[in-house]
Amino acid sequence: MLKESCFAHKSVAVLLASDSPATASRLEQGLGDTAMLVRHGLDPAGICACVRDESPDIVLLDFQNEDGDPSGSKAAAAASALQEACPDVPLAAVCCYRQPHSAVAALRAGVREVADLDDAHGLPLLIQRLTDIGGPRRRRSEDKRRSSVLLMGARPGMGVSTLAVHMASLWQERLMRNRSPGVRSGSPAPAAAEDLPLRDRTGILDLGMPVGDCLLYLGLASDFHFVDAVRGIQRLDDTLLRSALAHDGHGVSVLAWPRDVQQISEVSYTDSLRLYERLKEHFGLLLVDVGGFSNPQFVAAMAQSADSALVVADQSVGSLISLAEVLRDLGRNGMTTDRVGLVLNRYDERYGMSASQVEQRFGTPLTATLPDRALQLRSSMNQGMLLHAQARRDPYVRAVERLIDSLAMEPGQDPKAGQGWWKGWRR
């Protein structure tokens, strides 16, 4: 039987990380009916587990010097652990301004909001402000569909970015049809794209090489890039993302690497994965293009977190050899081949190995074959259009639509209700 949260019936849930029952008692009196308060000790691992289990809206960290810890090191360690493991939870420090070193310790630990325990009137206002900024976390998590697809390439030049932009655009049409069920496929959008909330948008995380191909294919440019987003992760919300990201006319949003690839080394592996998790919470669907990106550990970590992971290859000898290496690298980093779907691009049985032979040879499920339509794709994209805008019934477009269908991700549908290998991927 699942445990019911301590906060299940409260509108605002506050978790206090403190070893002092007296502090909890004073805060409870100060909060009154504003929120429900639950206390947990300052053990970093324990407080992170409590946040994951109970989903509080706000966490308060006790930085007061009441236990011989003048530097606030225990609270600082808990703050660091929470910022790493639960970056979306609003944090505030509990201090006494009569002891200014406690507020300084909180600021040094990266906790920017400070509650003065002696200010009985200010505490409810702080709780209200943090709730308005973050929104009730439990409601937010319930609203998220958290659908994500990772697209890898066996080697550069496999057409991953081309596939990503077509999948994103076609998926965006489905999101729009879900808003207006009477709209037929290919019809104009029923609402202005700029007015769409992010939950009704498809996002592309354009992390492939060369840099910015998805932006290019959608006719977009942006000065706001992945490294900027990592640096400002604490401030990322729907408003910032809607204003900072590049969006096409149908509502597809794109975040790419910076043009200066040397900047990539300025952000850590862990922070990059935190940003990935944060973006998944905001979009109706997040497509990640890592075609040509050569960091197996990072790619495998993203693949394990994604709802589905696909590797794109073709029937050439070089591609198939590279496919074996990619699958081997994923396996070394904890990703088994039965959880990776195979997409064969530019497929034609006359080229040699059939799709079923490739599937049997490499032991990874065949998800889709995309026909060789290089001429048609290049022609339409040289005119600044995706292929489905020019030839709705082209075999490539129909194959991409079947690929989306195979992932069983109709808007609002639980992916676990899908067919085939998708059903077994949900963890």
Short mmCIF file of C-alpha atoms in Angstrom, two decimals:
data_model
loop_
_atom_site.label_atom_id
_atom_site.label_comp_id
_atom_site.label_asym_id
_atom_site.label_seq_id
_atom_site.Cartn_x
_atom_site.Cartn_y
_atom_site.Cartn_z
CA MET A 1 0.00 0.00 0.00
CA LEU A 2 1.36 3.42 -0.94
CA LYS A 3 2.10 5.79 1.93
CA GLU A 4 -0.03 8.92 1.95
CA SER A 5 1.98 12.13 2.11
CA CYS A 6 1.97 14.15 5.33
CA PHE A 7 0.99 17.10 3.15
CA ALA A 8 -1.77 15.38 1.17
CA HIS A 9 -4.61 17.62 2.37
CA LYS A 10 -2.80 20.96 2.73
CA SER A 11 -2.69 23.77 0.20
CA VAL A 12 0.89 24.84 1.09
CA ALA A 13 3.33 22.29 2.50
CA VAL A 14 6.47 23.48 4.28
CA LEU A 15 9.29 21.14 5.27
CA LEU A 16 11.63 22.42 7.99
CA ALA A 17 15.15 20.96 8.01
CA SER A 18 16.19 21.51 11.62
CA ASP A 19 17.48 19.60 14.63
CA SER A 20 15.65 21.99 16.98
CA PRO A 21 12.06 21.21 18.10
CA ALA A 22 11.95 24.71 19.60
CA THR A 23 12.52 26.29 16.19
CA ALA A 24 9.76 24.15 14.71
CA SER A 25 7.38 25.23 17.47
CA ARG A 26 8.10 28.93 16.91
CA LEU A 27 7.67 28.58 13.14
CA GLU A 28 4.41 26.71 13.55
CA GLN A 29 3.07 29.53 15.68
CA GLY A 30 4.25 32.12 13.18
CA LEU A 31 2.73 30.32 10.20
CA GLY A 32 -0.64 29.75 11.84
CA ASP A 33 -3.09 28.54 9.19
CA THR A 34 -0.88 29.72 6.32
CA ALA A 35 0.71 26.31 5.80
CA MET A 36 1.38 22.94 7.35
CA LEU A 37 4.87 22.49 8.81
CA VAL A 38 6.71 19.18 9.14
CA ARG A 39 10.19 18.97 10.69
CA HIS A 40 13.04 16.71 9.57
CA GLY A 41 16.64 16.60 10.77
CA LEU A 42 19.52 18.28 8.93
CA ASP A 43 20.87 15.02 7.49
CA PRO A 44 21.45 15.79 3.76
CA ALA A 45 20.54 12.33 2.42
CA GLY A 46 17.52 12.09 4.69
CA ILE A 47 16.16 15.52 3.81
CA CYS A 48 16.53 14.83 0.06
CA ALA A 49 14.66 11.54 0.46
CA CYS A 50 11.94 13.31 2.44
CA VAL A 51 11.53 15.93 -0.30
CA ARG A 52 11.20 13.23 -2.95
CA ASP A 53 8.70 11.24 -0.87
CA GLU A 54 6.56 14.09 0.48
CA SER A 55 6.83 16.71 -2.32
CA PRO A 56 6.71 19.83 -0.13
CA ASP A 57 6.12 23.21 -1.75
CA ILE A 58 8.90 24.94 0.23
CA VAL A 59 11.89 23.81 2.30
CA LEU A 60 13.15 25.91 5.22
CA LEU A 61 16.74 25.30 6.40
CA ASP A 62 17.67 26.15 9.98
CA PHE A 63 20.94 28.13 9.94
CA GLN A 64 20.73 29.27 13.58
CA ASN A 65 23.63 28.67 15.93
CA GLU A 66 21.90 26.62 18.60
CA ASP A 67 23.94 23.41 18.47
CA GLY A 68 27.56 24.54 18.48
CA ASP A 69 27.66 24.88 14.69
CA PRO A 70 28.55 28.57 14.26
CA SER A 71 29.39 28.26 10.58
CA GLY A 72 26.05 26.66 9.71
CA SER A 73 27.92 23.81 8.04
CA LYS A 74 25.16 21.22 8.62
CA ALA A 75 22.51 23.45 7.07
CA ALA A 76 24.90 24.39 4.26
CA ALA A 77 25.50 20.72 3.47
CA ALA A 78 21.75 20.12 3.40
CA ALA A 79 21.29 23.14 1.11
CA SER A 80 23.97 21.88 -1.28
CA ALA A 81 22.39 18.42 -1.41
CA LEU A 82 18.92 19.84 -2.09
CA GLN A 83 20.17 22.20 -4.81
CA GLU A 84 21.78 19.19 -6.48
CA ALA A 85 19.02 16.61 -6.08
CA CYS A 86 15.86 18.75 -6.00
CA PRO A 87 16.64 22.01 -7.83
CA ASP A 88 12.99 22.91 -8.42
CA VAL A 89 12.09 23.16 -4.71
CA PRO A 90 12.15 26.74 -3.32
CA LEU A 91 14.59 27.10 -0.41
CA ALA A 92 14.71 29.64 2.39
CA ALA A 93 16.95 29.94 5.42
CA VAL A 94 15.65 30.33 8.97
CA CYS A 95 17.85 32.80 10.83
CA CYS A 96 17.77 35.41 13.57
CA TYR A 97 18.94 38.81 12.46
CA ARG A 98 20.27 39.24 16.00
CA GLN A 99 22.81 36.60 14.90
CA PRO A 100 23.97 38.03 11.55
CA HIS A 101 26.50 35.26 10.95
CA SER A 102 23.60 32.83 10.36
CA ALA A 103 22.25 34.92 7.46
CA VAL A 104 25.79 35.24 6.04
CA ALA A 105 26.23 31.46 6.20
CA ALA A 106 22.93 31.01 4.34
CA LEU A 107 23.94 33.40 1.58
CA ARG A 108 27.32 31.68 1.25
CA ALA A 109 25.46 28.37 0.85
CA GLY A 110 23.48 29.82 -2.07
CA VAL A 111 20.18 30.26 -0.18
CA ARG A 112 18.93 33.68 -1.24
CA GLU A 113 15.69 33.88 0.77
CA VAL A 114 16.02 34.43 4.52
CA ALA A 115 13.26 34.21 7.13
CA ASP A 116 13.82 36.10 10.38
CA LEU A 117 12.50 33.93 13.18
CA ASP A 118 11.81 37.04 15.27
CA ASP A 119 9.62 38.59 12.55
CA ALA A 120 6.22 36.99 13.12
CA HIS A 121 4.53 39.10 10.42
CA GLY A 122 7.17 38.58 7.74
CA LEU A 123 7.16 34.77 7.74
CA PRO A 124 3.69 34.26 6.18
CA LEU A 125 4.57 36.88 3.55
CA LEU A 126 7.78 35.00 2.69
CA ILE A 127 5.88 31.72 2.37
CA GLN A 128 3.33 33.37 0.10
CA ARG A 129 6.05 34.89 -2.08
CA LEU A 130 7.88 31.58 -2.47
CA THR A 131 4.61 29.83 -3.26
CA ASP A 132 3.79 32.43 -5.94
CA ILE A 133 7.26 32.05 -7.48
CA GLY A 134 7.43 28.27 -7.46
CA GLY A 135 3.77 27.34 -7.53
CA PRO A 136 2.53 24.42 -5.46
CA ARG A 137 5.05 21.74 -6.34
CA ARG A 138 2.69 18.82 -5.98
CA ARG A 139 0.18 20.33 -8.40
CA ARG A 140 2.96 21.21 -10.82
CA SER A 141 4.34 17.68 -10.82
CA GLU A 142 0.88 16.23 -11.36
CA ASP A 143 0.36 18.47 -14.40
CA LYS A 144 3.59 17.43 -16.11
CA ARG A 145 3.41 14.84 -18.86
CA ARG A 146 7.20 14.57 -18.80
CA SER A 147 7.41 13.01 -22.25
CA SER A 148 10.89 13.05 -23.72
CA VAL A 149 12.58 11.41 -26.70
CA LEU A 150 16.36 11.22 -27.16
CA LEU A 151 17.67 10.94 -30.73
CA MET A 152 21.21 9.64 -31.19
CA GLY A 153 23.17 9.09 -34.39
CA ALA A 154 25.33 6.08 -35.15
CA ARG A 155 27.77 8.63 -36.57
CA PRO A 156 27.61 12.22 -37.88
CA GLY A 157 25.49 12.71 -41.00
CA MET A 158 22.74 10.22 -40.19
CA GLY A 159 19.95 12.80 -40.55
CA VAL A 160 19.19 13.09 -36.83
CA SER A 161 18.55 16.85 -36.89
CA THR A 162 16.32 16.52 -39.96
CA LEU A 163 14.32 13.84 -38.17
CA ALA A 164 14.19 15.91 -34.96
CA VAL A 165 12.68 19.00 -36.58
CA HIS A 166 10.12 16.98 -38.55
CA MET A 167 9.10 15.00 -35.46
CA ALA A 168 8.86 18.19 -33.41
CA SER A 169 6.77 20.02 -35.98
CA LEU A 170 4.41 17.09 -36.57
CA TRP A 171 4.10 16.53 -32.84
CA GLN A 172 3.30 20.21 -32.36
CA GLU A 173 0.39 19.78 -34.76
CA ARG A 174 -0.91 17.00 -32.55
CA LEU A 175 -0.66 19.17 -29.46
CA MET A 176 -2.61 21.87 -31.29
CA ARG A 177 -5.24 19.39 -32.42
CA ASN A 178 -5.59 18.28 -28.83
CA ARG A 179 -6.43 21.89 -27.89
CA SER A 180 -8.94 22.11 -30.78
CA PRO A 181 -10.18 18.59 -31.63
CA GLY A 182 -12.03 19.76 -34.75
CA VAL A 183 -8.85 20.89 -36.50
CA ARG A 184 -7.67 18.53 -39.22
CA SER A 185 -4.07 17.49 -39.82
CA GLY A 186 -2.14 20.15 -41.71
CA SER A 187 -4.69 22.89 -40.98
CA PRO A 188 -3.60 26.30 -39.67
CA ALA A 189 -2.98 26.56 -35.96
CA PRO A 190 -6.17 27.45 -34.06
CA ALA A 191 -4.35 29.83 -31.68
CA ALA A 192 -1.42 32.21 -31.96
CA ALA A 193 1.79 30.28 -31.30
CA GLU A 194 3.20 33.00 -29.08
CA ASP A 195 0.21 32.59 -26.74
CA LEU A 196 0.76 28.86 -26.20
CA PRO A 197 1.83 27.78 -22.70
CA LEU A 198 4.92 25.59 -22.67
CA ARG A 199 2.88 22.54 -21.70
CA ASP A 200 1.31 22.81 -25.16
CA ARG A 201 4.63 23.20 -26.96
CA THR A 202 7.23 20.83 -28.30
CA GLY A 203 10.75 21.69 -27.24
CA ILE A 204 13.98 20.72 -29.01
CA LEU A 205 17.19 20.47 -27.04
CA ASP A 206 19.61 20.89 -29.94
CA LEU A 207 22.82 19.28 -28.64
CA GLY A 208 24.05 17.73 -31.86
CA MET A 209 27.11 18.53 -33.90
CA PRO A 210 27.52 20.67 -35.97
CA VAL A 211 26.09 23.26 -33.58
CA GLY A 212 22.63 24.69 -34.21
CA ASP A 213 21.38 22.55 -37.11
CA CYS A 214 17.84 22.36 -35.67
CA LEU A 215 17.76 26.14 -35.32
CA LEU A 216 18.97 26.44 -38.92
CA TYR A 217 16.39 24.04 -40.36
CA LEU A 218 13.56 25.88 -38.59
CA GLY A 219 14.84 29.27 -39.76
CA LEU A 220 15.58 30.46 -36.23
CA ALA A 221 18.39 32.25 -34.43
CA SER A 222 18.92 32.84 -30.73
CA ASP A 223 21.46 34.53 -28.48
CA PHE A 224 20.24 32.51 -25.48
CA HIS A 225 21.96 29.13 -25.41
CA PHE A 226 22.43 26.00 -23.31
CA VAL A 227 25.28 27.40 -21.21
CA ASP A 228 23.20 30.51 -20.40
CA ALA A 229 20.36 28.25 -19.28
CA VAL A 230 22.64 26.18 -17.04
CA ARG A 231 24.03 29.33 -15.42
CA GLY A 232 20.53 30.65 -14.76
CA ILE A 233 18.88 27.36 -13.85
CA GLN A 234 17.57 28.68 -10.52
CA ARG A 235 15.61 31.37 -12.37
CA LEU A 236 14.20 29.17 -15.14
CA ASP A 237 10.43 29.22 -15.24
CA ASP A 238 7.77 29.32 -17.96
CA THR A 239 7.98 33.10 -18.31
CA LEU A 240 11.75 33.15 -18.79
CA LEU A 241 11.74 30.20 -21.17
CA ARG A 242 8.99 31.71 -23.30
CA SER A 243 10.86 34.99 -23.62
CA ALA A 244 14.41 33.65 -23.97
CA LEU A 245 14.10 30.59 -26.23
CA ALA A 246 13.74 30.68 -30.00
CA HIS A 247 10.24 29.69 -31.18
CA ASP A 248 8.99 29.00 -34.68
CA GLY A 249 5.62 30.15 -36.01
CA HIS A 250 3.87 26.97 -34.88
CA GLY A 251 5.14 26.96 -31.31
CA VAL A 252 8.20 24.67 -31.49
CA SER A 253 10.88 25.95 -29.08
CA VAL A 254 14.63 25.35 -29.45
CA LEU A 255 17.59 25.58 -27.09
CA ALA A 256 21.01 24.87 -28.62
CA TRP A 257 24.69 24.85 -27.76
CA PRO A 258 26.53 28.19 -27.96
CA ARG A 259 28.26 28.92 -31.26
CA ASP A 260 31.55 29.12 -29.39
CA VAL A 261 31.85 25.43 -28.49
CA GLN A 262 34.63 26.17 -26.01
CA GLN A 263 31.95 27.55 -23.68
CA ILE A 264 30.55 24.03 -23.32
CA SER A 265 33.48 23.15 -21.06
CA GLU A 266 32.37 25.88 -18.62
CA VAL A 267 29.35 23.88 -17.42
CA SER A 268 29.51 20.65 -15.46
CA TYR A 269 28.11 17.29 -16.46
CA THR A 270 25.83 17.31 -13.40
CA ASP A 271 24.45 20.80 -14.04
CA SER A 272 23.74 19.89 -17.67
CA LEU A 273 21.69 16.89 -16.57
CA ARG A 274 19.84 19.08 -14.05
CA LEU A 275 18.87 21.44 -16.85
CA TYR A 276 17.66 18.50 -18.94
CA GLU A 277 15.42 17.37 -16.08
CA ARG A 278 14.14 20.91 -15.56
CA LEU A 279 13.21 21.35 -19.24
CA LYS A 280 11.32 18.05 -19.25
CA GLU A 281 9.04 19.47 -16.58
CA HIS A 282 8.00 22.42 -18.73
CA PHE A 283 7.26 21.07 -22.23
CA GLY A 284 4.50 18.84 -23.52
CA LEU A 285 7.23 16.92 -25.34
CA LEU A 286 10.99 17.43 -25.24
CA LEU A 287 13.02 16.09 -28.19
CA VAL A 288 16.77 15.90 -27.62
CA ASP A 289 19.11 15.79 -30.62
CA VAL A 290 22.56 14.47 -29.65
CA GLY A 291 23.54 13.33 -33.14
CA GLY A 292 27.30 13.72 -33.57
CA PHE A 293 27.90 14.55 -29.90
CA SER A 294 30.81 12.45 -28.67
CA ASN A 295 30.43 12.12 -24.89
CA PRO A 296 29.18 8.54 -24.30
CA GLN A 297 28.72 8.97 -20.55
CA PHE A 298 26.59 12.10 -20.93
CA VAL A 299 24.52 10.62 -23.75
CA ALA A 300 23.91 7.39 -21.80
CA ALA A 301 22.79 9.34 -18.72
CA MET A 302 20.30 11.31 -20.82
CA ALA A 303 19.10 8.12 -22.52
CA GLN A 304 18.41 6.49 -19.16
CA SER A 305 16.37 9.50 -18.07
CA ALA A 306 14.40 9.84 -21.33
CA ASP A 307 11.03 8.20 -21.85
CA SER A 308 12.43 6.75 -25.06
CA ALA A 309 15.83 6.65 -26.73
CA LEU A 310 16.36 6.10 -30.45
CA VAL A 311 19.56 5.61 -32.41
CA VAL A 312 19.49 6.57 -36.10
CA ALA A 313 21.62 4.66 -38.60
CA ASP A 314 21.55 3.73 -42.27
CA GLN A 315 22.56 0.62 -44.20
CA SER A 316 26.10 1.68 -45.07
CA VAL A 317 29.04 -0.34 -43.74
CA GLY A 318 30.47 2.66 -41.89
CA SER A 319 27.16 3.39 -40.20
CA LEU A 320 26.63 -0.19 -39.09
CA ILE A 321 30.13 -0.43 -37.62
CA SER A 322 29.53 2.84 -35.77
CA LEU A 323 26.15 1.55 -34.59
CA ALA A 324 27.87 -1.38 -32.91
CA GLU A 325 30.24 1.04 -31.15
CA VAL A 326 27.42 3.29 -29.97
CA LEU A 327 25.49 0.36 -28.52
CA ARG A 328 28.65 -0.91 -26.86
CA ASP A 329 29.30 2.51 -25.29
CA LEU A 330 25.72 2.70 -24.03
CA GLY A 331 26.06 -0.77 -22.50
CA ARG A 332 29.26 0.20 -20.71
CA ASN A 333 27.38 3.12 -19.16
CA GLY A 334 24.42 1.08 -17.94
CA MET A 335 22.01 1.30 -20.91
CA THR A 336 21.01 -2.11 -22.29
CA THR A 337 20.35 -2.46 -26.03
CA ASP A 338 16.78 -3.70 -25.56
CA ARG A 339 15.89 -0.24 -24.21
CA VAL A 340 17.20 1.54 -27.33
CA GLY A 341 15.01 1.74 -30.41
CA LEU A 342 16.61 1.53 -33.86
CA VAL A 343 15.62 3.87 -36.70
CA LEU A 344 17.00 3.04 -40.14
CA ASN A 345 17.14 6.20 -42.24
CA ARG A 346 17.42 6.40 -46.05
CA TYR A 347 16.17 2.84 -46.07
CA ASP A 348 15.97 0.81 -49.28
CA GLU A 349 16.11 -2.98 -49.31
CA ARG A 350 18.21 -2.82 -52.48
CA TYR A 351 21.12 -1.34 -50.47
CA GLY A 352 21.95 -4.64 -48.78
CA MET A 353 21.01 -5.76 -45.26
CA SER A 354 17.28 -5.67 -44.65
CA ALA A 355 15.78 -4.00 -41.61
CA SER A 356 15.04 -7.36 -39.96
CA GLN A 357 18.62 -8.51 -40.55
CA VAL A 358 20.01 -5.36 -38.93
CA GLU A 359 17.66 -5.80 -35.98
CA GLN A 360 18.73 -9.42 -35.48
CA ARG A 361 22.41 -8.63 -35.93
CA PHE A 362 22.52 -5.87 -33.31
CA GLY A 363 19.85 -7.11 -30.90
CA THR A 364 18.05 -3.79 -30.58
CA PRO A 365 14.34 -3.37 -31.39
CA LEU A 366 13.56 -1.91 -34.81
CA THR A 367 11.32 1.09 -34.26
CA ALA A 368 11.04 2.58 -37.75
CA THR A 369 12.43 2.71 -41.25
CA LEU A 370 12.52 6.07 -43.06
CA PRO A 371 12.67 5.96 -46.87
CA ASP A 372 15.48 7.52 -48.88
CA ARG A 373 14.00 10.91 -49.81
CA ALA A 374 17.19 12.98 -49.86
CA LEU A 375 16.22 14.94 -52.98
CA GLN A 376 12.78 15.89 -51.69
CA LEU A 377 14.06 16.79 -48.21
CA ARG A 378 16.90 18.93 -49.53
CA SER A 379 14.64 20.66 -52.03
CA SER A 380 11.99 21.61 -49.46
CA MET A 381 14.49 22.70 -46.82
CA ASN A 382 16.41 24.80 -49.34
CA GLN A 383 13.13 26.65 -49.81
CA GLY A 384 12.89 27.25 -46.05
CA MET A 385 10.16 24.65 -45.45
CA LEU A 386 9.91 21.28 -43.79
CA LEU A 387 8.79 18.51 -46.11
CA HIS A 388 5.30 18.08 -44.67
CA ALA A 389 4.55 21.76 -45.36
CA GLN A 390 5.20 21.12 -49.04
CA ALA A 391 4.20 17.48 -49.56
CA ARG A 392 1.96 16.23 -46.80
CA ARG A 393 1.69 12.69 -48.15
CA ASP A 394 5.36 12.20 -48.95
CA PRO A 395 6.59 8.74 -47.86
CA TYR A 396 9.13 10.29 -45.45
CA VAL A 397 6.45 12.36 -43.72
CA ARG A 398 4.15 9.38 -43.38
CA ALA A 399 7.01 7.29 -41.98
CA VAL A 400 7.76 9.95 -39.35
CA GLU A 401 4.08 10.04 -38.39
CA ARG A 402 4.11 6.26 -37.98
CA LEU A 403 7.21 6.60 -35.81
CA ILE A 404 5.35 9.05 -33.55
CA ASP A 405 2.40 6.65 -33.45
CA SER A 406 4.69 3.77 -32.45
CA LEU A 407 5.85 5.73 -29.42
CA ALA A 408 2.22 5.75 -28.25
CA MET A 409 2.36 9.34 -27.11
CA GLU A 410 -0.93 10.84 -28.13
CA PRO A 411 -1.51 14.06 -26.14
CA GLY A 412 -2.79 13.24 -22.68
CA GLN A 413 -2.28 9.50 -23.18
CA ASP A 414 -0.26 7.59 -20.62
CA PRO A 415 2.73 6.14 -22.51
CA LYS A 416 2.24 2.93 -20.53
CA ALA A 417 -0.95 2.41 -22.52
CA GLY A 418 1.04 2.26 -25.74
CA GLN A 419 1.99 -0.72 -27.81
CA GLY A 420 5.19 -2.61 -28.44
CA TRP A 421 8.54 -1.82 -26.88
CA TRP A 422 7.38 1.61 -25.59
CA LYS A 423 5.30 -0.07 -22.90
CA GLY A 424 8.30 -1.87 -21.47
CA TRP A 425 10.47 1.20 -21.32
CA ARG A 426 8.63 3.09 -18.61
CA ARG A 427 10.57 2.70 -15.37
#
